[in-house]
XYZ file of C-alpha atoms in Angstrom:
640
model
C 57.573 -18.043 17.997
C 57.473 -16.225 21.277
C 57.801 -12.919 22.914
C 60.889 -11.467 24.595
C 61.457 -8.675 27.155
C 64.216 -7.315 29.273
C 65.868 -4.496 31.044
C 69.345 -3.673 32.312
C 69.625 -0.939 34.929
C 72.932 0.910 35.302
C 72.995 0.626 39.102
C 71.441 -1.317 41.804
C 68.843 1.383 42.276
C 66.043 -1.102 42.134
C 65.549 -3.867 44.685
C 65.129 -7.394 43.501
C 61.488 -7.286 44.245
C 61.044 -4.090 42.124
C 63.080 -5.502 39.208
C 61.110 -8.765 39.532
C 57.863 -6.842 39.356
C 58.884 -4.818 36.252
C 60.184 -7.836 34.363
C 57.027 -9.803 35.272
C 54.795 -7.050 33.916
C 56.769 -6.587 30.896
C 56.594 -10.210 30.117
C 52.923 -10.740 30.767
C 52.173 -7.895 28.464
C 53.238 -10.394 25.651
C 51.080 -13.128 26.659
C 49.381 -13.420 23.366
C 52.634 -14.013 21.740
C 53.378 -16.918 24.010
C 50.422 -18.540 25.505
C 52.141 -21.849 26.380
C 54.458 -20.613 29.123
C 56.464 -17.931 30.778
C 59.826 -17.519 32.420
C 62.016 -14.731 33.890
C 65.574 -14.610 35.035
C 67.411 -12.081 37.220
C 71.132 -11.885 37.644
C 72.680 -11.851 40.995
C 73.602 -8.263 40.958
C 69.877 -7.247 40.559
C 70.829 -5.230 37.541
C 69.559 -7.401 34.431
C 66.371 -9.192 33.913
C 65.123 -11.270 31.068
C 61.552 -12.288 30.404
C 60.018 -14.904 27.853
C 56.469 -15.847 26.755
C 56.599 -19.224 24.898
C 54.567 -20.434 21.960
C 55.813 -24.142 22.005
C 56.660 -25.120 18.495
C 59.904 -27.399 18.619
C 60.793 -29.411 21.692
C 57.580 -29.049 23.682
C 59.253 -30.316 26.888
C 60.743 -28.266 29.630
C 64.164 -28.612 27.790
C 62.764 -25.846 25.501
C 61.969 -23.535 28.184
C 63.351 -19.932 28.375
C 65.255 -17.876 29.349
C 67.803 -20.565 28.738
C 71.271 -20.915 30.331
C 74.159 -22.330 28.267
C 75.931 -25.546 29.310
C 79.007 -23.583 30.266
C 76.868 -21.319 32.553
C 78.179 -18.139 30.867
C 75.449 -17.159 28.550
C 71.557 -16.853 28.945
C 69.241 -16.278 26.027
C 65.645 -15.052 25.515
C 64.768 -15.832 21.789
C 61.807 -15.350 19.480
C 61.685 -16.994 16.092
C 62.422 -20.018 14.156
C 65.897 -21.129 12.917
C 65.549 -24.024 10.272
C 69.169 -25.128 9.843
C 69.880 -25.929 13.467
C 70.200 -29.743 12.792
C 73.189 -28.797 10.666
C 74.699 -26.358 13.200
C 73.949 -28.986 15.874
C 76.099 -31.558 14.141
C 78.978 -28.984 13.754
C 78.900 -28.525 17.595
C 78.701 -32.077 18.277
C 81.887 -32.647 16.155
C 83.785 -30.392 18.461
C 82.389 -31.933 21.634
C 79.558 -29.482 22.441
C 76.319 -31.410 23.151
C 72.602 -30.379 23.332
C 70.219 -31.868 25.814
C 67.124 -31.248 23.973
C 66.032 -30.627 20.269
C 64.883 -26.881 20.404
C 66.381 -24.409 17.954
C 66.931 -22.170 21.026
C 69.480 -24.469 22.623
C 71.483 -24.818 19.406
C 71.622 -20.983 18.987
C 72.746 -20.553 22.516
C 75.271 -23.244 22.490
C 76.689 -22.053 19.134
C 77.007 -18.497 20.622
C 78.905 -19.794 23.535
C 81.326 -21.739 21.092
C 81.790 -19.179 18.296
C 80.495 -15.877 19.584
C 77.245 -14.044 18.751
C 78.547 -12.340 15.493
C 79.819 -15.548 13.859
C 76.814 -17.679 14.959
C 74.231 -15.201 13.510
C 75.870 -15.435 10.074
C 75.241 -19.192 10.020
C 71.434 -18.948 10.821
C 68.650 -19.446 8.252
C 65.392 -18.156 9.504
C 63.559 -15.525 11.396
C 64.747 -14.388 14.801
C 65.011 -11.660 17.482
C 66.908 -12.498 20.547
C 68.725 -11.003 23.533
C 71.900 -12.695 24.801
C 73.575 -11.814 28.182
C 77.125 -12.802 28.836
C 77.203 -13.196 32.715
C 80.986 -13.169 33.022
C 81.852 -10.220 30.701
C 78.487 -8.364 31.497
C 77.817 -7.717 27.834
C 74.443 -7.665 26.319
C 73.655 -8.559 22.639
C 70.381 -7.579 20.897
C 70.021 -9.475 17.515
C 67.552 -9.138 14.698
C 67.180 -11.243 11.525
C 68.178 -10.050 8.113
C 64.870 -8.758 6.867
C 63.257 -7.804 10.037
C 60.692 -10.640 10.045
C 60.633 -10.641 13.846
C 60.385 -7.392 15.768
C 62.810 -5.980 18.338
C 62.705 -2.624 20.043
C 65.040 -0.894 22.390
C 65.192 2.211 24.630
C 68.206 3.515 26.398
C 69.223 6.427 28.558
C 71.992 7.048 31.141
C 70.213 4.795 33.690
C 68.425 1.858 31.906
C 68.292 -0.248 28.711
C 64.982 -1.674 27.816
C 64.279 -4.134 25.095
C 61.430 -6.327 23.799
C 59.360 -7.758 21.007
C 56.836 -4.897 21.360
C 57.307 -1.384 22.430
C 54.427 -1.361 24.833
C 56.409 -3.441 27.197
C 58.511 -0.370 28.020
C 55.644 1.318 29.818
C 56.163 -0.834 32.859
C 59.518 0.595 33.680
C 58.586 3.713 36.021
C 61.110 5.866 34.231
C 59.748 5.417 30.764
C 57.699 8.538 29.797
C 55.580 7.106 26.900
C 55.801 10.453 25.259
C 54.448 10.284 21.595
C 56.906 11.361 19.113
C 55.394 13.788 16.644
C 57.701 12.816 13.832
C 56.583 9.114 14.180
C 52.969 10.372 14.031
C 53.762 12.304 10.845
C 55.486 9.127 9.384
C 52.422 7.050 10.303
C 49.906 9.458 8.776
C 51.869 9.670 5.525
C 52.672 6.052 4.967
C 50.338 3.968 7.263
C 53.315 2.794 9.301
C 55.829 4.248 11.734
C 59.138 4.630 10.032
C 61.922 2.151 10.700
C 64.263 4.744 12.331
C 62.202 5.542 15.194
C 58.897 4.193 17.138
C 55.685 5.872 18.295
C 57.428 6.828 21.612
C 60.227 9.292 21.926
C 63.696 7.679 22.548
C 62.492 4.048 21.636
C 63.742 2.687 18.352
C 63.608 -0.354 16.254
C 66.829 -2.631 16.048
C 67.660 -2.519 12.395
C 67.190 -5.756 10.324
C 70.551 -7.572 9.916
C 72.120 -5.957 12.942
C 73.534 -6.662 16.360
C 73.574 -4.121 19.068
C 76.464 -4.912 21.536
C 76.220 -3.138 24.920
C 79.419 -3.089 27.117
C 79.420 -3.173 30.875
C 79.681 0.644 30.974
C 76.608 0.984 28.833
C 78.498 2.067 25.758
C 77.454 0.207 22.720
C 78.155 -0.388 18.921
C 76.037 -1.476 16.121
C 77.381 -4.415 13.993
C 75.779 -4.838 10.590
C 76.210 -8.524 9.713
C 74.065 -8.568 6.599
C 72.779 -5.553 4.509
C 70.173 -5.987 1.771
C 71.668 -3.210 -0.378
C 75.424 -4.463 -0.001
C 74.159 -8.022 -0.817
C 72.158 -6.966 -3.868
C 75.238 -4.980 -5.186
C 77.637 -7.936 -4.482
C 75.397 -10.271 -6.333
C 74.784 -8.037 -9.167
C 78.445 -7.805 -9.848
C 78.834 -11.557 -9.913
C 76.201 -12.233 -12.660
C 77.357 -14.679 -15.145
C 75.113 -14.907 -18.335
C 74.698 -18.663 -18.435
C 71.712 -20.527 -20.008
C 68.500 -19.335 -18.559
C 67.680 -22.969 -17.482
C 70.820 -22.844 -15.212
C 69.317 -19.929 -13.235
C 65.903 -21.489 -13.247
C 67.113 -24.909 -11.859
C 69.224 -23.207 -9.160
C 66.369 -21.126 -7.993
C 64.015 -24.086 -7.915
C 66.362 -26.021 -5.648
C 66.718 -23.113 -3.277
C 62.901 -22.504 -3.082
C 62.235 -26.109 -2.699
C 64.768 -26.484 0.171
C 63.484 -23.299 1.839
C 59.821 -24.398 1.720
C 60.778 -27.885 2.983
C 62.877 -26.839 5.973
C 60.228 -24.417 7.094
C 57.730 -27.235 7.568
C 59.763 -28.704 10.515
C 57.722 -28.630 13.607
C 56.294 -30.527 16.595
C 52.815 -29.091 16.089
C 50.480 -29.074 13.129
C 51.511 -26.945 10.203
C 49.286 -25.406 7.378
C 49.443 -22.654 4.846
C 47.744 -19.451 3.864
C 46.585 -19.805 0.294
C 45.258 -16.652 -1.647
C 45.376 -18.165 -5.050
C 48.228 -15.941 -6.140
C 51.519 -17.006 -7.456
C 53.597 -16.705 -4.185
C 51.304 -18.701 -1.933
C 50.313 -21.138 -4.533
C 53.900 -21.943 -5.284
C 54.594 -22.533 -1.597
C 51.601 -24.723 -1.216
C 52.406 -26.673 -4.331
C 55.939 -27.481 -3.011
C 54.568 -28.334 0.425
C 51.906 -30.926 -1.016
C 54.477 -32.358 -3.459
C 56.659 -33.183 -0.632
C 53.949 -34.508 1.799
C 52.217 -37.919 1.784
C 49.290 -36.405 3.645
C 46.993 -33.640 2.397
C 48.355 -30.367 3.678
C 46.021 -27.927 5.414
C 45.346 -24.703 3.519
C 43.230 -21.663 4.550
C 41.767 -18.806 2.620
C 39.172 -16.016 3.098
C 36.821 -14.385 0.606
C 34.389 -11.387 0.467
C 30.788 -11.044 -0.894
C 32.175 -8.106 -2.922
C 33.388 -9.802 -6.178
C 36.062 -7.085 -7.007
C 37.718 -8.111 -3.699
C 37.206 -11.853 -3.629
C 39.970 -14.304 -4.531
C 38.519 -17.213 -2.583
C 37.364 -18.930 -5.734
C 40.863 -18.951 -7.223
C 42.396 -20.314 -4.062
C 39.731 -22.929 -4.033
C 40.544 -23.923 -7.749
C 44.262 -24.242 -6.850
C 43.597 -26.172 -3.695
C 41.293 -28.672 -5.496
C 43.946 -29.100 -8.194
C 46.765 -29.821 -5.785
C 44.595 -31.873 -3.582
C 44.960 -30.024 -0.333
C 42.583 -30.170 2.768
C 41.162 -26.668 2.133
C 39.215 -24.413 4.477
C 37.616 -21.164 3.461
C 35.463 -18.591 5.140
C 33.722 -15.493 3.699
C 34.068 -12.327 5.742
C 31.054 -10.170 6.032
C 30.945 -6.498 6.851
C 29.493 -7.499 10.242
C 32.592 -9.704 11.013
C 34.809 -6.887 9.670
C 33.346 -4.520 12.303
C 34.164 -7.071 15.082
C 37.683 -7.452 13.805
C 38.094 -3.661 13.475
C 37.239 -3.036 17.156
C 40.247 -5.250 18.134
C 42.890 -3.685 16.028
C 43.683 -0.870 18.332
C 44.898 -3.396 20.925
C 46.539 -5.718 18.522
C 49.176 -3.360 17.109
C 51.292 -1.807 19.709
C 52.181 1.054 17.414
C 49.705 2.747 15.045
C 49.195 0.767 12.010
C 46.782 1.313 9.069
C 47.252 -1.024 6.171
C 43.636 -2.028 5.831
C 44.602 -5.561 4.803
C 45.291 -6.035 8.516
C 41.523 -6.767 8.731
C 41.536 -9.953 6.608
C 44.990 -10.936 7.940
C 43.680 -11.001 11.613
C 40.497 -12.878 10.368
C 42.654 -15.386 8.430
C 44.882 -15.772 11.334
C 42.032 -16.677 13.668
C 40.619 -19.088 11.149
C 43.875 -20.802 10.636
C 44.648 -21.033 14.395
C 41.591 -23.082 15.095
C 43.336 -25.913 13.124
C 47.124 -25.435 13.208
C 49.700 -23.645 15.193
C 52.089 -22.881 12.320
C 51.258 -21.518 8.821
C 53.436 -20.811 5.839
C 52.759 -17.737 3.620
C 54.086 -16.370 0.286
C 55.215 -12.925 1.800
C 58.351 -11.611 0.282
C 57.857 -12.718 -3.306
C 56.711 -9.377 -4.638
C 59.772 -7.573 -3.220
C 62.360 -10.151 -4.312
C 60.873 -11.078 -7.690
C 59.391 -7.605 -8.627
C 55.622 -8.477 -8.387
C 54.034 -5.190 -7.537
C 52.100 -3.367 -10.333
C 53.774 -0.027 -9.207
C 56.980 -1.225 -10.753
C 55.403 -1.182 -14.120
C 53.193 1.836 -14.136
C 55.655 4.094 -15.925
C 55.835 1.368 -18.738
C 52.184 1.358 -19.375
C 50.858 2.952 -22.635
C 48.386 4.750 -20.449
C 51.277 6.774 -18.792
C 52.247 8.060 -22.366
C 55.909 7.271 -22.301
C 56.175 8.385 -25.967
C 55.616 12.082 -24.704
C 58.058 14.157 -22.863
C 57.472 15.075 -19.289
C 56.438 18.720 -20.018
C 53.603 17.525 -22.184
C 52.474 14.901 -19.719
C 52.273 17.516 -17.099
C 50.213 19.617 -19.288
C 47.799 16.733 -19.806
C 47.744 15.984 -16.120
C 46.936 19.573 -15.139
C 44.170 19.717 -17.490
C 42.536 16.453 -16.149
C 42.772 18.041 -12.541
C 41.062 21.274 -13.730
C 37.819 19.189 -13.685
C 37.102 18.487 -10.122
C 36.351 15.031 -8.691
C 32.661 15.407 -8.246
C 32.277 16.439 -11.824
C 34.167 13.401 -13.034
C 31.886 11.299 -10.898
C 28.822 12.928 -12.577
C 30.296 12.172 -15.945
C 30.736 8.524 -14.909
C 27.062 8.185 -13.729
C 25.930 9.485 -17.155
C 27.822 6.815 -19.094
C 26.359 3.467 -20.146
C 26.477 0.831 -17.487
C 29.407 -1.086 -19.170
C 31.544 2.050 -19.249
C 30.796 3.389 -15.767
C 33.891 3.726 -13.359
C 33.413 3.580 -9.650
C 35.036 6.705 -7.984
C 36.130 8.084 -11.388
C 36.928 11.434 -9.793
C 39.412 9.995 -7.428
C 40.916 7.762 -10.076
C 41.076 10.568 -12.771
C 43.027 12.772 -10.336
C 45.286 9.988 -9.300
C 45.931 9.168 -12.914
C 46.779 12.794 -13.508
C 49.280 12.725 -10.792
C 50.882 9.738 -12.160
C 50.909 10.703 -15.862
C 52.584 14.123 -14.824
C 55.425 12.374 -12.849
C 58.633 10.782 -13.708
C 59.150 7.131 -12.317
C 60.691 8.286 -9.069
C 57.913 10.756 -8.334
C 55.434 7.963 -9.272
C 56.767 5.583 -6.736
C 56.966 8.227 -3.975
C 53.359 8.955 -4.575
C 52.385 5.343 -4.596
C 54.112 4.956 -1.198
C 52.279 7.988 0.350
C 48.708 7.872 1.531
C 48.855 11.695 2.435
C 50.149 13.957 -0.224
C 50.352 17.806 -0.510
C 50.155 20.317 2.070
C 47.342 19.154 4.259
C 46.355 20.963 7.391
C 46.206 17.618 9.202
C 48.562 17.965 12.171
C 48.105 20.792 14.783
C 51.806 21.497 15.244
C 53.470 20.816 12.047
C 53.253 19.772 8.463
C 53.545 16.196 7.624
C 57.131 15.319 6.869
C 58.392 12.902 4.156
C 59.927 10.023 5.814
C 61.090 8.124 2.602
C 64.616 9.079 1.895
C 64.635 10.924 -1.414
C 68.365 11.145 -1.589
C 68.421 7.190 -1.760
C 66.189 7.409 -4.728
C 68.625 9.783 -6.572
C 71.679 8.003 -5.585
C 70.981 5.244 -8.236
C 72.656 1.844 -7.672
C 71.174 0.153 -10.596
C 70.517 1.014 -14.269
C 66.792 0.435 -14.049
C 64.045 1.895 -11.880
C 62.507 -1.582 -11.166
C 65.257 -2.836 -9.180
C 65.697 0.333 -7.337
C 62.132 0.187 -6.204
C 62.565 -3.560 -5.307
C 65.420 -2.533 -2.965
C 63.453 0.280 -1.430
C 60.480 -1.878 -0.780
C 62.766 -4.676 0.652
C 64.358 -2.402 3.140
C 61.305 -0.101 4.120
C 57.878 -1.305 2.974
C 58.403 -5.004 3.651
C 59.678 -4.888 7.338
C 57.444 -1.841 8.317
C 54.252 -2.741 6.654
C 54.060 -6.331 5.341
C 55.915 -8.114 8.078
C 54.606 -5.934 10.856
C 51.010 -6.580 9.722
C 51.451 -10.486 9.744
C 53.592 -10.520 12.868
C 51.084 -8.627 14.964
C 47.884 -10.145 13.499
C 49.219 -13.851 13.919
C 50.819 -13.450 17.278
C 47.631 -11.887 18.565
C 46.045 -15.416 18.280
C 49.202 -17.406 18.990
C 49.858 -18.448 15.493
C 53.383 -18.808 13.936
C 53.597 -17.571 10.364
C 56.735 -18.626 8.535
C 57.794 -16.985 5.201
C 60.105 -19.309 3.173
C 60.505 -16.912 0.311
C 62.381 -14.582 2.651
C 65.375 -16.933 2.894
C 68.484 -14.940 2.363
C 69.949 -17.517 0.010
C 66.869 -16.968 -2.315
C 67.391 -13.304 -2.113
C 70.930 -13.488 -3.047
C 70.356 -15.740 -5.997
C 67.467 -13.551 -7.163
C 69.782 -10.538 -7.451
C 72.031 -12.715 -9.633
C 69.167 -13.118 -12.083
C 69.254 -11.217 -15.364
C 66.429 -8.726 -15.262
C 64.636 -10.356 -18.150
C 64.213 -13.626 -16.117
C 62.284 -11.592 -13.486
C 60.315 -9.100 -15.501
C 58.930 -8.019 -18.909
C 57.394 -4.662 -19.638
C 54.060 -5.627 -18.040
C 54.670 -7.943 -15.147
C 57.155 -9.435 -12.902
C 57.879 -12.782 -11.123
C 58.626 -14.424 -14.442
C 60.578 -17.210 -12.891
C 58.044 -17.942 -10.100
C 55.359 -18.204 -12.757
C 57.559 -20.648 -14.677
C 58.066 -22.644 -11.552
C 54.456 -22.743 -10.460
C 53.637 -23.972 -13.845
C 55.225 -27.086 -13.305
C 52.592 -27.709 -10.598
C 49.605 -25.869 -11.727
C 48.144 -25.157 -15.156
C 48.759 -21.607 -16.204
C 45.071 -20.736 -16.585
C 44.650 -21.235 -12.809
C 47.042 -18.405 -11.816
C 47.692 -16.174 -14.808
C 45.463 -13.107 -14.142
C 45.707 -9.474 -12.919
C 47.132 -9.033 -9.382
C 44.429 -8.318 -6.815
C 46.061 -7.844 -3.553
C 44.682 -8.599 -0.153
C 42.423 -5.622 0.410
C 38.914 -5.020 1.789
C 36.090 -2.681 0.635
C 36.975 -0.289 3.418
C 35.431 2.665 1.664
C 32.103 1.101 1.267
C 32.275 -0.274 4.837
C 33.057 3.136 6.344
C 29.845 4.395 4.754
C 27.762 1.496 6.014
C 28.531 -1.137 8.703
C 31.652 0.706 10.129
C 29.964 4.222 10.086
C 28.896 4.255 13.631
C 32.310 3.065 14.740
C 34.087 5.569 12.608
C 31.913 8.531 13.693
C 32.684 7.624 17.401
C 36.531 7.983 16.739
C 36.199 10.995 14.465
C 33.918 12.971 16.853
C 35.333 16.434 17.226
C 35.720 16.215 20.987
C 37.480 12.839 20.675
C 40.090 14.159 18.224
C 40.683 17.334 20.226
C 41.509 15.237 23.294
C 44.781 13.969 21.697
C 45.999 17.493 20.579
C 47.641 16.057 17.406
C 45.127 16.304 14.840
C 43.035 19.029 13.217
C 39.317 18.098 13.849
C 37.883 20.648 11.428
C 39.825 19.303 8.522
C 39.092 15.578 9.341
C 35.387 16.446 9.467
C 35.528 17.946 6.038
C 37.176 14.802 4.791
C 34.600 12.492 6.478
C 31.644 14.545 5.097
C 33.043 14.475 1.558
C 33.610 10.663 1.914
C 30.033 10.059 2.987
C 28.979 12.251 0.024
C 30.746 9.967 -2.378
C 34.197 11.143 -2.566
C 36.810 8.416 -1.850
C 39.046 9.334 1.103
C 39.218 5.825 2.583
C 43.028 5.533 2.800
C 43.326 8.943 4.298
C 40.528 8.371 6.977
C 41.808 4.944 7.659
C 45.065 6.275 8.985
C 43.257 8.823 11.282
C 40.827 6.231 12.491
C 43.759 3.668 13.293
C 45.577 6.368 15.115
C 42.500 7.240 17.172
C 41.872 3.462 17.850
C 45.383 2.974 18.991
C 45.295 6.113 21.281
C 42.125 4.701 22.794
C 43.872 1.364 23.753
C 47.364 2.497 24.613
């Protein structure tokens, strides 16, 4: 895992000294992503420069150093990621007479590109990757991103320059880059907690799409090549369903998951795993331990607040499997220390509050290992999120038509939130519900909605016509048309696909990449193997879900290693008591960022409206998610 950077200027308007200074600054801005080494390369025409920061994982020698030149001297690469099937590709290359000097995956990818071309090579790769390849002879530049967007890659272009890198902050070192904040990106962030996939926080800079190659020609024209598309692959596999015996599907999936986990443990440095005690991470750890003669290292964190604490479940799983387990409990004081770092860790505004425990867990894990496996991707691929099943719940009154449900919802909202909270406080202790007002109004919104509306509301943290932005209303960055252009005959698979293409790369994978890379930890995600994805879409729906829960096939596979009572429980997620912390240990920090003068400086947000929200939250209303987005935007602005 590493950090890459680069620029291609259209004419030799920059001297070699200027170009070298820019690429050095861009590269060094990524030091946390690659603390073990650095390298830069500038072409003879002083028009293109590549930079690389190295986190040494495979082939720790100088033979793994980047940017790396191919044996034919025609291609040079700057690469970030891990490709797990390089031994197989290496044997193919050797069979036709192309040999590698070392054993890094970088060299195998580079020589494969030289032999077969970039597009054909990328289709062979199993893993996570983002890289730039420069063809010295034809003066063509390729920017490549993996199928799911596990590894980040940004680009910016105008008539004079092409900039690219692992993080968008590197672009600021090019003198012509304006660093102008895009108000649409701000709107996207405030609504969803992350910047949408079709833009970046800065005008003109965009993310390279997952599963795509951007090919730039010598005249700066370019084309986008989609080598893999999650929607097209899902549709293709659904059409190939053959209703065999259920055990055939389970056996095939078991082989794929075992292979995916085992190939992701290949490393020249110590490897461990995140263990939450949930189904996905427990299955990954169980397979790792069953394949190892040594006790593998596992890591988890907990909270003093029992409603957020999963550490005891993780500990029970670790004890049963016999792993070498490390756990740490995160206090609100430690939370404050982590929070103060977040504005500098995320190079774009980011506001999933589980970023706090993710950074804490990454720090804990990095003390012992350099690589950690996680269970990310299981919820999207195997339908694990509770929101997929909300509309099936009896509480959602599915036996009533929508008109009646809307009437019920409207009547619930006629009672304001504070009155609901008063009602809760007057109830016997066993029946009291924390934040009843917030929950009652949220329930009212859900019971009034159809499944599509429910999904949209679940994916939005700001809803309604709020007077939040000074210059415009918050736009809706989830494509409603995609929801109505139904590809499947059930909502669950529609929502899986939307999460795979939006929420997964822009929230989950961004969160883990930035938090882990901030401490020089490589996190691998074996369940996001495209072969598993393809097979999962071939599964009949009843092997993935029932009316109340998903991941049925993963539960069955995990039960082969672990007794069911150790993992069969309601899903908790990886959250923190952020609402409570904002009223206590984080209050001073929050108030400094929400100060009216501080907000007025950025000219984006309405300070009066935000102050109203803050005072209401302190008084007992629950506005934690709304306020967290504002706080993370303010924190990012203070560090940029």
